[in-house]
PDB file of C-alpha atoms in Angstrom:
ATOM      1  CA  UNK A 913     -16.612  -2.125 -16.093  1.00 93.00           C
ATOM      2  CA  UNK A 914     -19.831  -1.698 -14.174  1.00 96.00           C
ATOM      3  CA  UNK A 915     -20.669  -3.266 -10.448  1.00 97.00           C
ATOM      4  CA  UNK A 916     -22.984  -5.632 -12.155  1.00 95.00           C
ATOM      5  CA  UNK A 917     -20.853  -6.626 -14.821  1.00 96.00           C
ATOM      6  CA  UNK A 918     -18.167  -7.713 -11.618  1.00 97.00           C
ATOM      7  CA  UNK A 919     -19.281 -11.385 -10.426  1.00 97.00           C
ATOM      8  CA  UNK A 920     -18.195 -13.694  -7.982  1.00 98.00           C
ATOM      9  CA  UNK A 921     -15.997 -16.543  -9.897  1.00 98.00           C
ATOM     10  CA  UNK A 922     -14.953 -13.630 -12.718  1.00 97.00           C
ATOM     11  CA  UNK A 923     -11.242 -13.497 -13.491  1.00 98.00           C
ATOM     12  CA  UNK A 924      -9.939 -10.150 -15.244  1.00 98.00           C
ATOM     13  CA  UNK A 925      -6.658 -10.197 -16.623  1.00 98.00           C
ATOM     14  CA  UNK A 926      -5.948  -6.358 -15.775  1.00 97.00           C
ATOM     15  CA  UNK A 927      -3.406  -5.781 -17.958  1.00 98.00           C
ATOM     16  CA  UNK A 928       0.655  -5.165 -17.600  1.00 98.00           C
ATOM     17  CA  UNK A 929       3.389  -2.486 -17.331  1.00 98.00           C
ATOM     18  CA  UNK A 930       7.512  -2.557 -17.321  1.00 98.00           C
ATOM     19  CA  UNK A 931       9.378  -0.407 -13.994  1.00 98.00           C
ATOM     20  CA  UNK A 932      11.784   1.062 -14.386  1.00 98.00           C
ATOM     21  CA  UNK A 933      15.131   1.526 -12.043  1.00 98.00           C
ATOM     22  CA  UNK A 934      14.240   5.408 -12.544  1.00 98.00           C
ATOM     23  CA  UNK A 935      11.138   4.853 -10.899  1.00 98.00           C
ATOM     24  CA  UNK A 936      12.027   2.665  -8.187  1.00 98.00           C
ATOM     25  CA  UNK A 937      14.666   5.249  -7.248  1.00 98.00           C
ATOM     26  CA  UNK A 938      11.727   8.360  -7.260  1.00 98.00           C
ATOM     27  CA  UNK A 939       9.068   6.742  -5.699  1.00 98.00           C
ATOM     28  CA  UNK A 940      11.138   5.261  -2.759  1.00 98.00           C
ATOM     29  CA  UNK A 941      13.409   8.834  -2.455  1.00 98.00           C
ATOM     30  CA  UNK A 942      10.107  10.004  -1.445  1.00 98.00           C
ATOM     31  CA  UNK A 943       8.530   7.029   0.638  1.00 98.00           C
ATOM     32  CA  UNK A 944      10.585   4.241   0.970  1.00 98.00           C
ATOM     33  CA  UNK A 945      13.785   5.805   0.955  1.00 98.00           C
ATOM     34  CA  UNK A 946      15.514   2.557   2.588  1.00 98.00           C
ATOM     35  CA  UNK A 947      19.076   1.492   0.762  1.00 98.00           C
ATOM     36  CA  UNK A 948      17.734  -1.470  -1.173  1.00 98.00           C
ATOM     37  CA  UNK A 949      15.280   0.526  -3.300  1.00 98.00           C
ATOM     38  CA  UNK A 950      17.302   3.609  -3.690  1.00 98.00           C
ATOM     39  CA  UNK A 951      20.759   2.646  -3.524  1.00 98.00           C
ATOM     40  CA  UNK A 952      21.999   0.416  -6.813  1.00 98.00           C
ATOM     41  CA  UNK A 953      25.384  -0.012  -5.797  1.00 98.00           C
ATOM     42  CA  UNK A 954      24.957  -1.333  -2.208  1.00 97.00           C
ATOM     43  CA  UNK A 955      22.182  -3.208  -2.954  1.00 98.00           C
ATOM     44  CA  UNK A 956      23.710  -4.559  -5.769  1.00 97.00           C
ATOM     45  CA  UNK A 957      26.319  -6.239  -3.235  1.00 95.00           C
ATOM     46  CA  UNK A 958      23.507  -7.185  -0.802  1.00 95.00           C
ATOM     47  CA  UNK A 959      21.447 -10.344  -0.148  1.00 94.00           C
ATOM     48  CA  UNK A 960      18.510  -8.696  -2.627  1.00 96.00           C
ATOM     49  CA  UNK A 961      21.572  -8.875  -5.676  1.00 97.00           C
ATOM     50  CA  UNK A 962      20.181  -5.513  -6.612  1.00 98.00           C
ATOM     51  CA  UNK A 963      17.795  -2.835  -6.478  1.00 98.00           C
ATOM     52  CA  UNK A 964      14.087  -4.089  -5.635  1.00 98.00           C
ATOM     53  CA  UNK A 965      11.040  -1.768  -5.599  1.00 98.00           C
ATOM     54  CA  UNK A 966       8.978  -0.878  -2.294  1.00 98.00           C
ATOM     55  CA  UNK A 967       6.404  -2.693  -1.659  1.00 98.00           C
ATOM     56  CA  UNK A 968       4.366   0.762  -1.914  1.00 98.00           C
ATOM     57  CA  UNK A 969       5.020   1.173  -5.310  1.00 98.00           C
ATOM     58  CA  UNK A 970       4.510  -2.654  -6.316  1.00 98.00           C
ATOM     59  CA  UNK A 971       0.641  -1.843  -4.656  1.00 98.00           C
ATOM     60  CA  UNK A 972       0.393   1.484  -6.354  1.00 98.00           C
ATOM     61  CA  UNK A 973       0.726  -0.136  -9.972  1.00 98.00           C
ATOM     62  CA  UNK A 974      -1.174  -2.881  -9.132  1.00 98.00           C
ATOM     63  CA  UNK A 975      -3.689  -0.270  -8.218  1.00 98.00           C
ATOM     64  CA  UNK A 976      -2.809   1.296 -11.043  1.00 98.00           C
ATOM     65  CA  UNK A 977      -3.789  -1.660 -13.456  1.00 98.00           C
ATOM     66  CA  UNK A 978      -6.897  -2.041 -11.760  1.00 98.00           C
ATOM     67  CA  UNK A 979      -8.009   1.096 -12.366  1.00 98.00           C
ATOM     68  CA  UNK A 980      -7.202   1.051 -15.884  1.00 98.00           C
ATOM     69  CA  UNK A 981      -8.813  -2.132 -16.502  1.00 97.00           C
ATOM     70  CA  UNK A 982     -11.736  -2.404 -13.987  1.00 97.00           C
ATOM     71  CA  UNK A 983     -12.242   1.084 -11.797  1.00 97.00           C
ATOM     72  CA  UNK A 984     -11.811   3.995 -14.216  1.00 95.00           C
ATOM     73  CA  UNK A 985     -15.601   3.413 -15.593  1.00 92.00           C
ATOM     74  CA  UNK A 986     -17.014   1.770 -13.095  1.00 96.00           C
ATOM     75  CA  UNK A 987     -19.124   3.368  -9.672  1.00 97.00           C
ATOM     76  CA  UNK A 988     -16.297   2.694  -7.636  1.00 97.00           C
ATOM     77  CA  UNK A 989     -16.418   5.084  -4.256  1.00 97.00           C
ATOM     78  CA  UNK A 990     -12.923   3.594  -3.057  1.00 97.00           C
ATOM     79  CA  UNK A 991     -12.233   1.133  -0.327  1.00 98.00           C
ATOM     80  CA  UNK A 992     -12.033   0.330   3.638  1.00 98.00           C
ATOM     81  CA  UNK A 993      -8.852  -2.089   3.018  1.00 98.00           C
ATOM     82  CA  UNK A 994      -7.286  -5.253   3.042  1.00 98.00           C
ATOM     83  CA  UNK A 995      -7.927  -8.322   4.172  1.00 96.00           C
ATOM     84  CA  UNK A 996      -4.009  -9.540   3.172  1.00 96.00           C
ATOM     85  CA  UNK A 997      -1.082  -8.513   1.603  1.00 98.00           C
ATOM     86  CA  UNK A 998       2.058 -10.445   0.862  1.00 98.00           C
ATOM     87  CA  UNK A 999       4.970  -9.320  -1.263  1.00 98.00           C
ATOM     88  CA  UNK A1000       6.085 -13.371  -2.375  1.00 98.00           C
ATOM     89  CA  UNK A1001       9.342 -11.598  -4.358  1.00 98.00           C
ATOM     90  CA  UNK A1002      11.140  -8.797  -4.942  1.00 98.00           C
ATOM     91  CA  UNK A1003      10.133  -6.645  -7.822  1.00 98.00           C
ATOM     92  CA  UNK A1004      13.403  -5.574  -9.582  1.00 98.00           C
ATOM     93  CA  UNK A1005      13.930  -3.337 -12.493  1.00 98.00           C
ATOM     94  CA  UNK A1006      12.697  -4.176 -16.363  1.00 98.00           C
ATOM     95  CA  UNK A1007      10.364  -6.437 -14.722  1.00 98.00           C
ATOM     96  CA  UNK A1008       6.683  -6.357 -16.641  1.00 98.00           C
ATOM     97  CA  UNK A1009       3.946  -6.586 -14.043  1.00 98.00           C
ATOM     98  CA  UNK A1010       0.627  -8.629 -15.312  1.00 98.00           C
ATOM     99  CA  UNK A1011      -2.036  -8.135 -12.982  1.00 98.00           C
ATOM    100  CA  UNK A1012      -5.077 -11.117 -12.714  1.00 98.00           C
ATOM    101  CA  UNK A1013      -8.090 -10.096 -10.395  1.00 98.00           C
ATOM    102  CA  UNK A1014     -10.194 -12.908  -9.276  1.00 98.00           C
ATOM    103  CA  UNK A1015     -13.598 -11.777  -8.182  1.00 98.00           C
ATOM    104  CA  UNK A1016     -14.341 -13.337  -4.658  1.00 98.00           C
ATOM    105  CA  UNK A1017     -17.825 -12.163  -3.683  1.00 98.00           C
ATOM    106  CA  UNK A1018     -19.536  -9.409  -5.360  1.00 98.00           C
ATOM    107  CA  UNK A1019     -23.151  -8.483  -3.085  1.00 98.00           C
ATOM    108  CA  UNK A1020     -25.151  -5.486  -2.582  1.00 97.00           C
ATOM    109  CA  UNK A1021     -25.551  -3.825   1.181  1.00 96.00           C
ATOM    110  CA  UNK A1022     -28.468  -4.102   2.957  1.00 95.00           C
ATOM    111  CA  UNK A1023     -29.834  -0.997   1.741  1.00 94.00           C
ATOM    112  CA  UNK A1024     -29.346  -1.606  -1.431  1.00 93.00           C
ATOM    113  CA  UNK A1025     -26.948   1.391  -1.842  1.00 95.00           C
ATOM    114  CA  UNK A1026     -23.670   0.175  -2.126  1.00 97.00           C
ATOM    115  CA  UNK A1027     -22.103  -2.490  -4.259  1.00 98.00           C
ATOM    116  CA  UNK A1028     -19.702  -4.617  -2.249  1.00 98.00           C
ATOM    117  CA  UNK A1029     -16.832  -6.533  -4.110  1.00 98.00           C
ATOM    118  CA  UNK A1030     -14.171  -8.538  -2.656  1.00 98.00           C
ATOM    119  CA  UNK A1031     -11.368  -9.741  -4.618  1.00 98.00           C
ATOM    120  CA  UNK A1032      -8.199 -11.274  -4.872  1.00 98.00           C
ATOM    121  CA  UNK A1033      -5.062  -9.060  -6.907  1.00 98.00           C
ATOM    122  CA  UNK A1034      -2.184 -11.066  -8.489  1.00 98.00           C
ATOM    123  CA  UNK A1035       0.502  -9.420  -9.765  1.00 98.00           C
ATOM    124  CA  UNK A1036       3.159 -11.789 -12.011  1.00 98.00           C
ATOM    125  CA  UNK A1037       6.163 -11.163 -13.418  1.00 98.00           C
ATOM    126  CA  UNK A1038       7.114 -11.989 -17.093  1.00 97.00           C
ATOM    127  CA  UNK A1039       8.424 -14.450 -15.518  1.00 97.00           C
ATOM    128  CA  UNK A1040       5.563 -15.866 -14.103  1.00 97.00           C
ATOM    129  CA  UNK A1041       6.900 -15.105 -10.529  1.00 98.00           C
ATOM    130  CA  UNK A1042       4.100 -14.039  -8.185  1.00 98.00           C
ATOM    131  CA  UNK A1043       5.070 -10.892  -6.614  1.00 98.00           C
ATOM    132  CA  UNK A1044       1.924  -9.025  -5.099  1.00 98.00           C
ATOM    133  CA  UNK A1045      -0.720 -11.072  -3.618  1.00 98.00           C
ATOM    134  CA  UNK A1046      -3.581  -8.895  -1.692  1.00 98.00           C
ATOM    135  CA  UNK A1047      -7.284  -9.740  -0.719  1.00 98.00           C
ATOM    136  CA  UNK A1048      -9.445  -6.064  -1.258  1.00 98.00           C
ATOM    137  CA  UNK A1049     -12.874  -4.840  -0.550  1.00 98.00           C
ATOM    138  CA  UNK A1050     -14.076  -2.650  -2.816  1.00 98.00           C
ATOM    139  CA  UNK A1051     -17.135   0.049  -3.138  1.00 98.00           C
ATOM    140  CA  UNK A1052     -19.093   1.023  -5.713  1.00 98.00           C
ATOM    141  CA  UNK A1053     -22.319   3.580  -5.258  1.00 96.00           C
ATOM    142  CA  UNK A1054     -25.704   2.087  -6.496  1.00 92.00           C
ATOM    143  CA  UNK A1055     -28.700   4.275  -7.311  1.00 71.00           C
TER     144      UNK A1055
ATOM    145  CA  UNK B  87      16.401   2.545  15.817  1.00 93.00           C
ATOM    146  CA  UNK B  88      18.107  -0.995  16.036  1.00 96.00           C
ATOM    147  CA  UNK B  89      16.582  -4.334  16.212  1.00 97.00           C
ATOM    148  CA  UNK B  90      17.739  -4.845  19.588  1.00 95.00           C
ATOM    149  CA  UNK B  91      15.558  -1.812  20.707  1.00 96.00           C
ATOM    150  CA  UNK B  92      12.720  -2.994  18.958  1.00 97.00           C
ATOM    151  CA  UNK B  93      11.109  -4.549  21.741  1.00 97.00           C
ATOM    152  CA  UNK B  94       7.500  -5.923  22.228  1.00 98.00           C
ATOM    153  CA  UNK B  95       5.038  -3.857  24.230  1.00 98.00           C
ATOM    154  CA  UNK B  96       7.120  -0.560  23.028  1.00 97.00           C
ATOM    155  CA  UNK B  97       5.093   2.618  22.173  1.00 98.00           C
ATOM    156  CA  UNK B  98       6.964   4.621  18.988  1.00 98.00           C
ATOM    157  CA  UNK B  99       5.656   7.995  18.101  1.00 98.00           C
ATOM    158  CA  UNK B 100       7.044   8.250  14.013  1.00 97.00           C
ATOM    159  CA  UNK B 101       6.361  11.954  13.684  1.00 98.00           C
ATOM    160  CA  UNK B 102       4.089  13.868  11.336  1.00 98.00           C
ATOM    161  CA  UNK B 103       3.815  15.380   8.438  1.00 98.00           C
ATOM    162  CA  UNK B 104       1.057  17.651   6.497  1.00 98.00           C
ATOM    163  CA  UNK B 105      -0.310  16.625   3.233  1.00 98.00           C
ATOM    164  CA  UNK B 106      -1.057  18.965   0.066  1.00 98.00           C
ATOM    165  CA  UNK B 107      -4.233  19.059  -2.408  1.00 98.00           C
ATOM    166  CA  UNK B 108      -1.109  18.887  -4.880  1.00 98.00           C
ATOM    167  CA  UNK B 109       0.730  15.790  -3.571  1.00 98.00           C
ATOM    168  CA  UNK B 110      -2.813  14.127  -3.547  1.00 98.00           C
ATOM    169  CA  UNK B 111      -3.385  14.920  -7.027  1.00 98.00           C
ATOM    170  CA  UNK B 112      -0.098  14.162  -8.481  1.00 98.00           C
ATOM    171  CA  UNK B 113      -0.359  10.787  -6.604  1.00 98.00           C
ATOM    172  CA  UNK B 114      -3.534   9.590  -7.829  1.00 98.00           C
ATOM    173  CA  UNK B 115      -2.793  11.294 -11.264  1.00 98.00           C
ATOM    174  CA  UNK B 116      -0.347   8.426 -11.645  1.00 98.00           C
ATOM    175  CA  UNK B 117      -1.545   5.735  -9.575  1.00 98.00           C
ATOM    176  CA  UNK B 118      -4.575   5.848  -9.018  1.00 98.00           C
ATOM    177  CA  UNK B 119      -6.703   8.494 -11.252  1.00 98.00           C
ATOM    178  CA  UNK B 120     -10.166   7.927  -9.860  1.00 98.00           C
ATOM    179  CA  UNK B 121     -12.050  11.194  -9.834  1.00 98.00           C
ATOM    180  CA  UNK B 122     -12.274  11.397  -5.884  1.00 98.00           C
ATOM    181  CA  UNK B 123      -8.842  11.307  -5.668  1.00 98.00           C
ATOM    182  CA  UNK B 124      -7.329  13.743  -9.011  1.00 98.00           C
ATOM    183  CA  UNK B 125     -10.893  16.400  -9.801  1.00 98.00           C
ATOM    184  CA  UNK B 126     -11.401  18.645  -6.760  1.00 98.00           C
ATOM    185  CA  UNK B 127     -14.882  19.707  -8.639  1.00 98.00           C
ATOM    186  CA  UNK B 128     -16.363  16.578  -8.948  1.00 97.00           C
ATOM    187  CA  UNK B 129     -14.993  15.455  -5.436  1.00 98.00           C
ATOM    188  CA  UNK B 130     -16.678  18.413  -3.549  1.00 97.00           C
ATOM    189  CA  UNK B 131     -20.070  17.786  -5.118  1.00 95.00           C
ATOM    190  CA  UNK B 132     -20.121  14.680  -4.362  1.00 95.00           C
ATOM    191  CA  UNK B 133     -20.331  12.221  -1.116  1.00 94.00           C
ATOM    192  CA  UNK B 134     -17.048  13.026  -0.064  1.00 96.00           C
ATOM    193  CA  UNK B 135     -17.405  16.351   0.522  1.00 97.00           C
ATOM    194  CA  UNK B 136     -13.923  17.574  -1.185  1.00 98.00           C
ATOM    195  CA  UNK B 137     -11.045  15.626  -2.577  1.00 98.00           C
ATOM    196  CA  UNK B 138      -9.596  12.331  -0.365  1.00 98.00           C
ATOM    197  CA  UNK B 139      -5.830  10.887  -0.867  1.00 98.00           C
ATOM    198  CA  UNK B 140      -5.097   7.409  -2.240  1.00 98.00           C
ATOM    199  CA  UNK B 141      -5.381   4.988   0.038  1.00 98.00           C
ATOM    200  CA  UNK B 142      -1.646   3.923  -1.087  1.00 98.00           C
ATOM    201  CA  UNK B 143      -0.532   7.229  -0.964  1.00 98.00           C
ATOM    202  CA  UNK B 144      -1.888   7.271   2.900  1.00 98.00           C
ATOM    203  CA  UNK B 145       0.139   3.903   3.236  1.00 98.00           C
ATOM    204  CA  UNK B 146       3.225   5.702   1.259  1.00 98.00           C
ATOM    205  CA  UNK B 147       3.365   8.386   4.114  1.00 98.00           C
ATOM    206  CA  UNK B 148       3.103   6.087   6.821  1.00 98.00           C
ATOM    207  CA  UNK B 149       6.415   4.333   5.474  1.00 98.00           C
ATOM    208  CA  UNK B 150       7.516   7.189   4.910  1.00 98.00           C
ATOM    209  CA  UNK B 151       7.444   8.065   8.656  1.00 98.00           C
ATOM    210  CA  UNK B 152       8.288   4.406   9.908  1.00 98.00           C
ATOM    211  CA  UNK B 153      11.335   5.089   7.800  1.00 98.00           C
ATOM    212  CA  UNK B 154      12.313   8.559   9.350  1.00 98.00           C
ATOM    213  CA  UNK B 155      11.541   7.487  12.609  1.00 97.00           C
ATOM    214  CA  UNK B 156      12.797   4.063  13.164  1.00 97.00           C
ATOM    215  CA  UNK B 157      13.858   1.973   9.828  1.00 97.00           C
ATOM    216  CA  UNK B 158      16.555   4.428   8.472  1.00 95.00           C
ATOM    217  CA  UNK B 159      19.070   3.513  10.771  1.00 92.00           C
ATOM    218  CA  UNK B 160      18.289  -0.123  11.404  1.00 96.00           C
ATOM    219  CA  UNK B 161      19.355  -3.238   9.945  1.00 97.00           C
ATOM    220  CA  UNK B 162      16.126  -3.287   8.342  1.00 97.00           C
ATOM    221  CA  UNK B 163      16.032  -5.674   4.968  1.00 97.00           C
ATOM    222  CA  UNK B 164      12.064  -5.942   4.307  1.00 97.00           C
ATOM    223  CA  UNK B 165       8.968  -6.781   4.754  1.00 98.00           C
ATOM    224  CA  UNK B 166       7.002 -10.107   3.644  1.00 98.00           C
ATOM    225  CA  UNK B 167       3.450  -8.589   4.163  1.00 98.00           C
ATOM    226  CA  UNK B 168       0.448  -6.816   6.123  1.00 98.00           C
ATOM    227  CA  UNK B 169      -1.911  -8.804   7.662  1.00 96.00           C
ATOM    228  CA  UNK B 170      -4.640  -6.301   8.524  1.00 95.00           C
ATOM    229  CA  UNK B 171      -5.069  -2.880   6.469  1.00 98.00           C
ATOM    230  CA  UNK B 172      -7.905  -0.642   7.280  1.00 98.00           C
ATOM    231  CA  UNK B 173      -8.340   2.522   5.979  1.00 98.00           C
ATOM    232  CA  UNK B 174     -10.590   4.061   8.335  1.00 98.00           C
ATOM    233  CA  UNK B 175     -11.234   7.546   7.353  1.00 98.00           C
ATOM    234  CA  UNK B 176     -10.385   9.770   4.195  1.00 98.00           C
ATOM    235  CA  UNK B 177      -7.341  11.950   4.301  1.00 98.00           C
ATOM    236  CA  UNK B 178      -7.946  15.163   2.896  1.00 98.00           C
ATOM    237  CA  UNK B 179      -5.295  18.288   1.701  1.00 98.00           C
ATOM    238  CA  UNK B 180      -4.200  19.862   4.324  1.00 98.00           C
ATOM    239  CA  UNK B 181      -4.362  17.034   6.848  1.00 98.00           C
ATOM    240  CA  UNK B 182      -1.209  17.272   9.659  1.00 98.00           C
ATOM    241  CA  UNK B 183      -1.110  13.014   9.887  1.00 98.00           C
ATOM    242  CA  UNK B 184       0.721  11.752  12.646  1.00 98.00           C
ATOM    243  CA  UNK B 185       2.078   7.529  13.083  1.00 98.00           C
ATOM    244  CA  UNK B 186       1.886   5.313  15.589  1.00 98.00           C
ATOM    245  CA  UNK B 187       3.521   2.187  16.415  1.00 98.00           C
ATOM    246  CA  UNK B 188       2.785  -0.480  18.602  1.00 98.00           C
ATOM    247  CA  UNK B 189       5.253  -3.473  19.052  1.00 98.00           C
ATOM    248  CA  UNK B 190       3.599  -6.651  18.714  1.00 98.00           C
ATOM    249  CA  UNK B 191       6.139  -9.055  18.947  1.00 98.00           C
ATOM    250  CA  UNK B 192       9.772  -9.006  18.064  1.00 98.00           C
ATOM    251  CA  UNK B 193      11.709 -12.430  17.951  1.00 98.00           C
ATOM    252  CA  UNK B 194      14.380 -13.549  16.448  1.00 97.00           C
ATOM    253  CA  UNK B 195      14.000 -16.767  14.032  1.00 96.00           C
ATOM    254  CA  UNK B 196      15.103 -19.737  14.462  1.00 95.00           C
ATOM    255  CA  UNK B 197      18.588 -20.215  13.081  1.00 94.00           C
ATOM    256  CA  UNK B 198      19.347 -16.470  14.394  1.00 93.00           C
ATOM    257  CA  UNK B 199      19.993 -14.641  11.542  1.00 95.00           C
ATOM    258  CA  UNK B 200      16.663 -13.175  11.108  1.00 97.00           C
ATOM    259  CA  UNK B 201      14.876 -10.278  13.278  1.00 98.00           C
ATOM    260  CA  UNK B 202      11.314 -10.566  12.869  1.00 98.00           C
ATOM    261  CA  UNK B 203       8.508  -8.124  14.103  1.00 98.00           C
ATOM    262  CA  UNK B 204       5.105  -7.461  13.895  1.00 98.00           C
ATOM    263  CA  UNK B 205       3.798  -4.446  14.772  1.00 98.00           C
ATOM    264  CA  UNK B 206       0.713  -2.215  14.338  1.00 98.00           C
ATOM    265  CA  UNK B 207       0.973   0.970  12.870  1.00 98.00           C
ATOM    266  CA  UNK B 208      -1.912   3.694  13.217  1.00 98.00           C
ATOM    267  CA  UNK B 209      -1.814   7.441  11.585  1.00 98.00           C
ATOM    268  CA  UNK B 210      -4.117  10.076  13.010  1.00 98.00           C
ATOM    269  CA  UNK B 211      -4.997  13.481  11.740  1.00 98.00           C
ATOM    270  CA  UNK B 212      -4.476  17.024  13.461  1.00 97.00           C
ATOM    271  CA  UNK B 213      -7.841  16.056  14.527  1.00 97.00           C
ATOM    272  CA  UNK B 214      -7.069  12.960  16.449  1.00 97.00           C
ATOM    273  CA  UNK B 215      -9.111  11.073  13.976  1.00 98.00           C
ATOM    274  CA  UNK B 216      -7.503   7.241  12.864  1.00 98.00           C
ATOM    275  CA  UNK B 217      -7.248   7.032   8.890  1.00 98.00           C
ATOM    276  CA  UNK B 218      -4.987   4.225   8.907  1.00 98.00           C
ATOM    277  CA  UNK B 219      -4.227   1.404  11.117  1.00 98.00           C
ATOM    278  CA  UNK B 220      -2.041  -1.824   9.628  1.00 98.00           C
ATOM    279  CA  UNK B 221      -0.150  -4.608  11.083  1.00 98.00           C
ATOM    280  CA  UNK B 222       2.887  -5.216   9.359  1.00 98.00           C
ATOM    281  CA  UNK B 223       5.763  -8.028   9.275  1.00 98.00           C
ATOM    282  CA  UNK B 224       9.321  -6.276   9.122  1.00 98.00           C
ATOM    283  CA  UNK B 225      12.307  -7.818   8.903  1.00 98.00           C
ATOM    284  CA  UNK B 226      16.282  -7.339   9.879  1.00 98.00           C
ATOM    285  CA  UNK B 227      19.427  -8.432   9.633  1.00 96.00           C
ATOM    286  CA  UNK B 228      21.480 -10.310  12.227  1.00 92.00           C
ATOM    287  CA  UNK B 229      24.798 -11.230  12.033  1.00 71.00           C
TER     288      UNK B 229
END
């Protein structure tokens, strides 16, 4: 998707993906290694009644939805952060991620040179449980 | 660290830890394949001057740290959100990043059997330059 093509009021249903316990147990061995995502048997016995994924990870696939949908052919140039991010629920394993993007503000800097986009992520479990919900700023380079 | 110890006003220096071209690209390759972050070619030519990390994966190590340093051996159960993420400068390979954190507040809620603090967490390159600075929610476990 190009910069122009991303307008304020937009929503883009980014698309969806399943995680895996496998995963959850990699990616937090490496980052998040904290009992409750690596640890099936004690967390099964726990107040989270099971393994849930770091938060990290529930971004990254968000991110990675995004990308797929919205960034991979666009001018994107990255971002300088967030505005807000709240896990509302634990992401647990088998659960398919949706991720909706609504399109806050979408403006060009001063110069003219770079396209700014702010947007709200969403990410919903087949369940319809909301378990990401993050406010970005965006970049995108403009000739 | 336990919750106890967790105390507003405290200084906590989470260690460091250096980060590889490889890790970068095997990152992004998965969650986030934008060419800044996965084709050291393009990157170099380009306004970044060489490849730059995820932003998540920049978050990722920063956990990764809190947990070493001070979540590992807590009563630590979660976190609900981040209400401020900034991600100030690139990371680049070979980058030695160091965390940060600053106690905000820690208090315990209201029918006691919830530790809750805020704090700020900053990582800073070899270079003494910020790349990240968040302020996070954590939670833990009282009996």
């Amino acid at each position: 998707m190009r910069f122009e093509e991303i307008k304020a009021g937009a929503v883009i249903e980014g698309g969806r993906r399943t995680v895996t316990e496998a995963e959850i147990i990699e990616f937090a061995s490496r980052y998040d290694p904290q009992w409750f995502h690596t640890d099936p048997i004690r967390a099964r016995d726990s107040r989270w009644n099971g393994l849930i994924a770091s938060g990290w990870l529930t971004c990254s696939i968000a991110m990675e939805l995004a990308v797929k949908s919205v960034l991979a052919d666009s001018e994107s140039i990255g971002s300088p952060g967030i505005e807000q991010l709240k896990w509302l629920n634990p992401v647990r394993p088998g659960d398919e991620l949706a991720l909706r993007i609504e399109v806050m503000e979408s403006r060009t800097s001063r110069s003219g040179s770079v396209g700014i986009v702010k947007w709200r992520w969403i990410l919903t479990t087949q369940a319809g449980v909301a378990v990401l919900d993050l406010i970005a700023t965006s970049l995108f380079q403009r000739e």
